[in-house]
Amino acid sequence: MNEQIIYDVAIIGAGPAGLAAGIYAGRAGLSSIIIEQALDGGQIANTSIIENYPGQNPEGESGTSLIERFSKQAELFGSERAQDIVQEVDLNSTVKTIKGMMQTYQARSLIIATGSSPRKGGFAGEAEFTGRGVSYCATCDGNFFKGLEVFVIGGGEAAVEEAIYLTKLARKVTIIHRRDRLRAVESVQARAKNTPGLELMLNTVVESVSGEDAIEEITVRNVENDQVTVIKKNENDALLGLFVFVGNVPNSNLFGDELAKNNGYIITDVEMQTNIPGVFAAGDIRDKSFRQVITAAADGAIAANSVLRYLSALDGTLYE
């Protein structure tokens, strides 16, 4: 790839927002490049089942299958692709410079679609036992826990959906939630209640995990009476599993203090424009109240349309 190319728009991130931006940029005749450091899809790639995206398989489908179609569409409309880890960005020049580990990219505008990452559970031993019983992705790691007992921290839709998925693999699944009821929507809670092998442990938090090579004990505390309980693995099991689904943190550290943020989420207007001309943000990285695949895709489409307007104004041409 020729590093001297100056694209109309560079898109950082190949989740639903970034790929939708690539689709709409391509349809508008803009030259674009989508830069992604890992696999396409972001967190959706780790989602076992999606039921509420319009036009999907009505019986439900995996995040991986849905994002594959996003990717093919973006490529169909001409978006170039680069797998690279972005290390530095110059946002304030007319031509934006994105320095990756592999090479440097330049574009007249930039769409930031870096999304968010799973929030840590905050219990003792979490870092030590990550990959040795602690996980943040049921579809990635669920097969390691076939026939075992696993626990899921969280009470939102992601936690409950992943817990339901894990019942297909684990012997027993228990959701641990600090409140007295789950936060997931009623339809998801109803599915959970009708799922064999799924139990709830409410008003409870995980204090620590321990073991030798893997998790052998999970210490929990009841938040109402402070009673501490130590959950031990079955003597016939190799380990206990603990999946953490307690929200996300925005992947915005790369952009320092140049961009206006709220709790790390990038602030934009309704057209996805940030406080820096020519720099737009879309998807879960944005400061907004509702984060779903459908809203991320909509953000990406709006951002690409706003890029077209921005470049048309710079060039003194009419927007069509």
Tab-separated table of C-alpha atoms in Angstrom:
chain	number	residue	atom	x	y	z
A	1	MET	CA	0.000	0.000	0.000
A	2	ASN	CA	1.426	3.365	-0.993
A	3	GLU	CA	1.836	5.535	2.087
A	4	GLN	CA	1.789	8.665	-0.085
A	5	ILE	CA	-1.897	8.152	-0.848
A	6	ILE	CA	-4.098	10.766	0.796
A	7	TYR	CA	-7.525	9.247	1.296
A	8	ASP	CA	-10.729	11.231	1.528
A	9	VAL	CA	-11.417	9.541	4.858
A	10	ALA	CA	-9.613	7.184	7.199
A	11	ILE	CA	-11.721	5.093	9.548
A	12	ILE	CA	-10.161	3.679	12.713
A	13	GLY	CA	-12.044	0.591	13.815
A	14	ALA	CA	-13.904	-2.143	11.946
A	15	GLY	CA	-16.873	-2.698	14.197
A	16	PRO	CA	-20.442	-2.018	13.019
A	17	ALA	CA	-19.849	1.760	13.081
A	18	GLY	CA	-16.579	1.690	11.173
A	19	LEU	CA	-17.791	-0.794	8.570
A	20	ALA	CA	-21.067	1.085	8.047
A	21	ALA	CA	-19.027	4.264	7.563
A	22	GLY	CA	-16.939	2.437	4.963
A	23	ILE	CA	-20.043	1.255	3.132
A	24	TYR	CA	-21.548	4.745	2.962
A	25	ALA	CA	-18.247	6.425	2.125
A	26	GLY	CA	-17.770	4.009	-0.763
A	27	ARG	CA	-21.287	4.542	-2.077
A	28	ALA	CA	-20.642	8.293	-1.992
A	29	GLY	CA	-17.544	7.876	-4.153
A	30	LEU	CA	-15.074	8.740	-1.384
A	31	SER	CA	-11.724	6.988	-1.177
A	32	SER	CA	-11.488	5.356	2.232
A	33	ILE	CA	-9.349	3.073	4.318
A	34	ILE	CA	-10.506	1.144	7.374
A	35	ILE	CA	-7.761	0.451	9.919
A	36	GLU	CA	-8.368	-2.347	12.419
A	37	GLN	CA	-5.878	-3.867	14.826
A	38	ALA	CA	-7.671	-7.163	15.414
A	39	LEU	CA	-10.654	-8.987	13.972
A	40	ASP	CA	-13.623	-7.185	12.436
A	41	GLY	CA	-16.630	-6.632	14.623
A	42	GLY	CA	-15.252	-5.370	17.909
A	43	GLN	CA	-17.347	-6.710	20.774
A	44	ILE	CA	-20.098	-7.950	18.476
A	45	ALA	CA	-17.684	-10.607	17.225
A	46	ASN	CA	-17.787	-12.077	20.735
A	47	THR	CA	-21.582	-12.092	20.970
A	48	SER	CA	-23.095	-15.546	20.782
A	49	ILE	CA	-26.556	-14.501	19.634
A	50	ILE	CA	-28.153	-11.350	18.205
A	51	GLU	CA	-31.937	-11.143	18.026
A	52	ASN	CA	-32.819	-7.493	17.493
A	53	TYR	CA	-30.955	-6.257	14.412
A	54	PRO	CA	-33.438	-5.487	11.610
A	55	GLY	CA	-33.043	-7.761	8.595
A	56	GLN	CA	-31.021	-10.416	10.376
A	57	ASN	CA	-31.930	-14.081	10.501
A	58	PRO	CA	-35.255	-14.017	12.438
A	59	GLU	CA	-34.250	-17.099	14.408
A	60	GLY	CA	-31.210	-15.221	15.719
A	61	GLU	CA	-27.614	-15.378	14.591
A	62	SER	CA	-24.136	-14.916	15.950
A	63	GLY	CA	-22.286	-11.634	15.961
A	64	THR	CA	-19.624	-13.236	13.784
A	65	SER	CA	-22.040	-14.133	10.980
A	66	LEU	CA	-23.628	-10.674	11.024
A	67	ILE	CA	-20.309	-8.826	10.950
A	68	GLU	CA	-19.057	-10.958	8.056
A	69	ARG	CA	-21.780	-9.438	5.888
A	70	PHE	CA	-20.865	-5.932	7.090
A	71	SER	CA	-17.250	-6.558	6.046
A	72	LYS	CA	-18.151	-7.936	2.622
A	73	GLN	CA	-20.357	-4.929	1.899
A	74	ALA	CA	-17.629	-2.472	2.875
A	75	GLU	CA	-15.162	-4.219	0.569
A	76	LEU	CA	-17.765	-4.393	-2.202
A	77	PHE	CA	-18.073	-0.600	-2.158
A	78	GLY	CA	-14.314	-0.099	-2.365
A	79	SER	CA	-13.075	0.530	1.172
A	80	GLU	CA	-9.427	-0.423	1.461
A	81	ARG	CA	-8.387	-2.391	4.522
A	82	ALA	CA	-5.328	-2.293	6.779
A	83	GLN	CA	-4.567	-4.431	9.809
A	84	ASP	CA	-2.428	-2.235	12.004
A	85	ILE	CA	-2.141	-0.908	15.545
A	86	VAL	CA	-2.568	2.868	15.579
A	87	GLN	CA	-0.003	4.445	17.882
A	88	GLU	CA	-0.339	8.169	17.214
A	89	VAL	CA	-2.660	10.575	15.405
A	90	ASP	CA	-2.352	14.171	14.215
A	91	LEU	CA	-5.864	15.552	14.276
A	92	ASN	CA	-5.378	19.298	13.880
A	93	SER	CA	-3.776	19.500	10.439
A	94	THR	CA	-5.897	19.775	7.321
A	95	VAL	CA	-4.569	16.374	6.310
A	96	LYS	CA	-4.913	13.967	9.236
A	97	THR	CA	-1.974	11.645	9.887
A	98	ILE	CA	-2.451	8.247	11.492
A	99	LYS	CA	0.767	6.524	12.516
A	100	GLY	CA	0.444	2.779	12.827
A	101	MET	CA	2.914	0.176	13.943
A	102	MET	CA	3.225	-1.023	10.340
A	103	GLN	CA	2.940	2.224	8.390
A	104	THR	CA	1.570	5.774	8.290
A	105	TYR	CA	-1.759	6.752	6.727
A	106	GLN	CA	-3.022	10.163	5.620
A	107	ALA	CA	-6.543	11.349	4.986
A	108	ARG	CA	-8.458	14.595	4.581
A	109	SER	CA	-10.888	13.506	7.294
A	110	LEU	CA	-11.077	10.939	10.048
A	111	ILE	CA	-13.847	8.817	11.562
A	112	ILE	CA	-13.017	7.387	14.984
A	113	ALA	CA	-14.876	4.128	15.565
A	114	THR	CA	-12.621	2.470	18.126
A	115	GLY	CA	-15.504	1.333	20.325
A	116	SER	CA	-15.070	0.184	23.893
A	117	SER	CA	-13.540	-2.708	25.822
A	118	PRO	CA	-14.851	-4.898	28.642
A	119	ARG	CA	-14.634	-3.341	32.092
A	120	LYS	CA	-12.715	-5.318	34.688
A	121	GLY	CA	-14.534	-6.847	37.639
A	122	GLY	CA	-12.233	-5.295	40.228
A	123	PHE	CA	-11.803	-8.331	42.478
A	124	ALA	CA	-8.561	-9.659	43.959
A	125	GLY	CA	-6.758	-12.132	41.724
A	126	GLU	CA	-8.516	-10.974	38.530
A	127	ALA	CA	-5.381	-10.125	36.561
A	128	GLU	CA	-3.471	-13.153	37.853
A	129	PHE	CA	-6.173	-15.602	36.786
A	130	THR	CA	-7.199	-14.003	33.481
A	131	GLY	CA	-6.900	-16.831	30.983
A	132	ARG	CA	-6.817	-19.340	33.847
A	133	GLY	CA	-10.485	-19.252	34.732
A	134	VAL	CA	-11.316	-15.547	34.375
A	135	SER	CA	-12.694	-14.601	30.961
A	136	TYR	CA	-14.525	-11.718	29.291
A	137	CYS	CA	-15.819	-13.605	26.237
A	138	ALA	CA	-18.148	-16.595	26.417
A	139	THR	CA	-17.976	-17.429	22.714
A	140	CYS	CA	-14.180	-17.202	22.763
A	141	ASP	CA	-13.535	-19.307	25.854
A	142	GLY	CA	-16.725	-21.226	26.562
A	143	ASN	CA	-15.407	-24.464	25.083
A	144	PHE	CA	-12.704	-24.582	27.770
A	145	PHE	CA	-15.420	-25.034	30.384
A	146	LYS	CA	-17.409	-27.923	28.921
A	147	GLY	CA	-18.971	-29.931	31.722
A	148	LEU	CA	-17.663	-27.582	34.411
A	149	GLU	CA	-19.309	-25.137	36.804
A	150	VAL	CA	-19.070	-21.500	35.757
A	151	PHE	CA	-20.165	-18.158	37.172
A	152	VAL	CA	-21.090	-14.963	35.341
A	153	ILE	CA	-20.706	-11.527	36.935
A	154	GLY	CA	-23.246	-8.954	35.754
A	155	GLY	CA	-26.947	-8.318	35.442
A	156	GLY	CA	-27.363	-6.580	32.095
A	157	GLU	CA	-28.380	-8.034	28.754
A	158	ALA	CA	-24.845	-8.994	27.747
A	159	ALA	CA	-24.279	-10.901	30.987
A	160	VAL	CA	-27.586	-12.770	30.811
A	161	GLU	CA	-27.263	-13.577	27.097
A	162	GLU	CA	-23.767	-14.949	27.595
A	163	ALA	CA	-24.887	-16.921	30.643
A	164	ILE	CA	-27.647	-18.526	28.564
A	165	TYR	CA	-25.083	-19.384	25.905
A	166	LEU	CA	-22.772	-20.961	28.482
A	167	THR	CA	-25.510	-23.354	29.642
A	168	LYS	CA	-25.003	-25.187	26.345
A	169	LEU	CA	-21.468	-26.006	27.429
A	170	ALA	CA	-21.139	-25.882	31.199
A	171	ARG	CA	-22.650	-28.275	33.724
A	172	LYS	CA	-24.061	-25.398	35.742
A	173	VAL	CA	-24.113	-21.618	35.274
A	174	THR	CA	-24.742	-19.091	38.050
A	175	ILE	CA	-25.218	-15.355	37.491
A	176	ILE	CA	-23.746	-13.228	40.288
A	177	HIS	CA	-25.277	-9.750	40.494
A	178	ARG	CA	-24.859	-7.067	43.126
A	179	ARG	CA	-28.480	-5.906	42.980
A	180	ASP	CA	-31.691	-7.660	43.999
A	181	ARG	CA	-32.850	-8.111	40.405
A	182	LEU	CA	-31.338	-8.305	36.937
A	183	ARG	CA	-31.133	-5.223	34.710
A	184	ALA	CA	-31.687	-7.038	31.407
A	185	VAL	CA	-34.899	-6.375	29.481
A	186	GLU	CA	-37.863	-8.547	30.441
A	187	SER	CA	-37.718	-10.719	27.315
A	188	VAL	CA	-34.116	-11.695	28.077
A	189	GLN	CA	-34.925	-12.301	31.742
A	190	ALA	CA	-37.813	-14.550	30.703
A	191	ARG	CA	-35.464	-16.626	28.577
A	192	ALA	CA	-33.073	-16.906	31.510
A	193	LYS	CA	-35.836	-18.162	33.823
A	194	ASN	CA	-36.729	-20.848	31.306
A	195	THR	CA	-33.143	-21.978	30.729
A	196	PRO	CA	-32.259	-25.255	32.504
A	197	GLY	CA	-29.007	-25.185	34.437
A	198	LEU	CA	-29.039	-21.418	34.987
A	199	GLU	CA	-29.269	-20.041	38.515
A	200	LEU	CA	-29.101	-16.585	40.120
A	201	MET	CA	-27.031	-15.368	43.050
A	202	LEU	CA	-28.376	-11.872	43.744
A	203	ASN	CA	-27.218	-9.161	46.172
A	204	THR	CA	-23.754	-10.635	45.848
A	205	VAL	CA	-20.307	-9.474	44.734
A	206	VAL	CA	-17.109	-11.385	44.010
A	207	GLU	CA	-14.354	-10.481	46.448
A	208	SER	CA	-11.512	-12.667	45.156
A	209	VAL	CA	-10.446	-15.746	43.240
A	210	SER	CA	-7.656	-18.098	44.186
A	211	GLY	CA	-5.996	-21.369	43.273
A	212	GLU	CA	-2.744	-22.809	42.050
A	213	ASP	CA	-2.624	-23.066	38.252
A	214	ALA	CA	-6.275	-22.075	37.757
A	215	ILE	CA	-9.282	-20.870	39.770
A	216	GLU	CA	-10.146	-23.336	42.500
A	217	GLU	CA	-12.049	-21.004	44.814
A	218	ILE	CA	-14.271	-17.946	44.380
A	219	THR	CA	-14.971	-15.835	47.461
A	220	VAL	CA	-18.255	-13.908	47.359
A	221	ARG	CA	-19.933	-11.512	49.762
A	222	ASN	CA	-23.620	-10.826	50.297
A	223	VAL	CA	-24.046	-7.041	50.180
A	224	GLU	CA	-27.081	-7.092	52.483
A	225	ASN	CA	-25.640	-8.971	55.451
A	226	ASP	CA	-21.890	-9.045	54.620
A	227	GLN	CA	-21.852	-12.827	54.837
A	228	VAL	CA	-18.795	-14.235	53.067
A	229	THR	CA	-18.983	-17.542	51.211
A	230	VAL	CA	-16.167	-19.503	49.604
A	231	ILE	CA	-17.205	-21.459	46.516
A	232	LYS	CA	-14.872	-24.375	45.864
A	233	LYS	CA	-14.483	-26.361	42.691
A	234	ASN	CA	-15.764	-29.899	42.549
A	235	GLU	CA	-12.972	-32.352	43.325
A	236	ASN	CA	-13.481	-33.952	39.905
A	237	ASP	CA	-13.234	-30.639	38.035
A	238	ALA	CA	-10.036	-29.011	36.811
A	239	LEU	CA	-11.169	-25.481	37.640
A	240	LEU	CA	-14.020	-23.019	38.110
A	241	GLY	CA	-14.936	-20.547	35.400
A	242	LEU	CA	-15.675	-16.868	36.030
A	243	PHE	CA	-16.955	-14.676	33.189
A	244	VAL	CA	-17.066	-10.908	33.694
A	245	PHE	CA	-19.719	-8.776	31.945
A	246	VAL	CA	-19.975	-5.519	33.921
A	247	GLY	CA	-19.974	-2.888	31.224
A	248	ASN	CA	-17.334	-1.278	29.053
A	249	VAL	CA	-14.740	1.481	28.948
A	250	PRO	CA	-14.176	3.656	25.844
A	251	ASN	CA	-11.058	3.073	23.749
A	252	SER	CA	-10.176	6.766	23.609
A	253	ASN	CA	-6.822	7.092	25.385
A	254	LEU	CA	-5.043	7.355	22.031
A	255	PHE	CA	-6.627	10.757	21.435
A	256	GLY	CA	-5.467	12.479	24.612
A	257	ASP	CA	-7.103	15.751	25.601
A	258	GLU	CA	-7.470	17.147	22.088
A	259	LEU	CA	-10.970	15.800	21.676
A	260	ALA	CA	-13.794	16.854	23.980
A	261	LYS	CA	-14.882	13.872	26.091
A	262	ASN	CA	-17.253	12.917	28.857
A	263	ASN	CA	-15.953	10.111	31.077
A	264	GLY	CA	-13.701	9.089	28.223
A	265	TYR	CA	-16.466	8.978	25.615
A	266	ILE	CA	-15.977	11.357	22.679
A	267	ILE	CA	-18.525	14.167	22.461
A	268	THR	CA	-20.087	14.811	19.050
A	269	ASP	CA	-23.053	16.690	17.656
A	270	VAL	CA	-25.904	14.907	15.895
A	271	GLU	CA	-23.846	14.841	12.689
A	272	MET	CA	-21.027	12.940	14.484
A	273	GLN	CA	-18.702	15.971	14.259
A	274	THR	CA	-16.270	16.349	17.159
A	275	ASN	CA	-14.784	19.624	18.386
A	276	ILE	CA	-12.000	19.294	15.787
A	277	PRO	CA	-12.906	20.085	12.150
A	278	GLY	CA	-12.755	17.056	9.913
A	279	VAL	CA	-12.721	14.603	12.813
A	280	PHE	CA	-15.858	12.545	13.426
A	281	ALA	CA	-16.726	9.772	15.874
A	282	ALA	CA	-19.224	6.926	15.573
A	283	GLY	CA	-20.437	3.963	17.574
A	284	ASP	CA	-19.728	2.988	21.156
A	285	ILE	CA	-16.829	5.457	21.446
A	286	ARG	CA	-19.393	8.309	21.344
A	287	ASP	CA	-20.966	9.906	24.394
A	288	LYS	CA	-24.533	8.640	24.097
A	289	SER	CA	-27.135	6.754	26.105
A	290	PHE	CA	-27.954	3.762	23.907
A	291	ARG	CA	-25.239	1.459	22.571
A	292	GLN	CA	-26.475	-1.250	20.218
A	293	VAL	CA	-25.423	-2.613	16.834
A	294	ILE	CA	-28.198	-0.676	15.132
A	295	THR	CA	-27.179	2.664	16.682
A	296	ALA	CA	-23.510	2.045	15.881
A	297	ALA	CA	-24.328	1.337	12.243
A	298	ALA	CA	-26.507	4.455	12.089
A	299	ASP	CA	-23.688	6.547	13.569
A	300	GLY	CA	-21.302	5.233	10.919
A	301	ALA	CA	-23.678	6.081	8.086
A	302	ILE	CA	-24.246	9.605	9.456
A	303	ALA	CA	-20.512	10.132	9.967
A	304	ALA	CA	-19.745	9.177	6.348
A	305	ASN	CA	-22.453	11.516	5.099
A	306	SER	CA	-21.033	14.302	7.261
A	307	VAL	CA	-17.567	13.646	5.823
A	308	LEU	CA	-19.014	14.079	2.335
A	309	ARG	CA	-20.539	17.417	3.354
A	310	TYR	CA	-17.316	18.520	5.036
A	311	LEU	CA	-15.126	17.711	2.023
A	312	SER	CA	-17.626	19.266	-0.372
A	313	ALA	CA	-17.452	22.501	1.629
A	314	LEU	CA	-13.649	22.422	1.605
A	315	ASP	CA	-13.558	21.918	-2.137
A	316	GLY	CA	-16.226	24.514	-2.815
A	317	THR	CA	-18.435	21.979	-4.547
A	318	LEU	CA	-22.131	21.373	-4.135
A	319	TYR	CA	-23.197	18.566	-1.883
A	320	GLU	CA	-25.527	16.144	-3.597
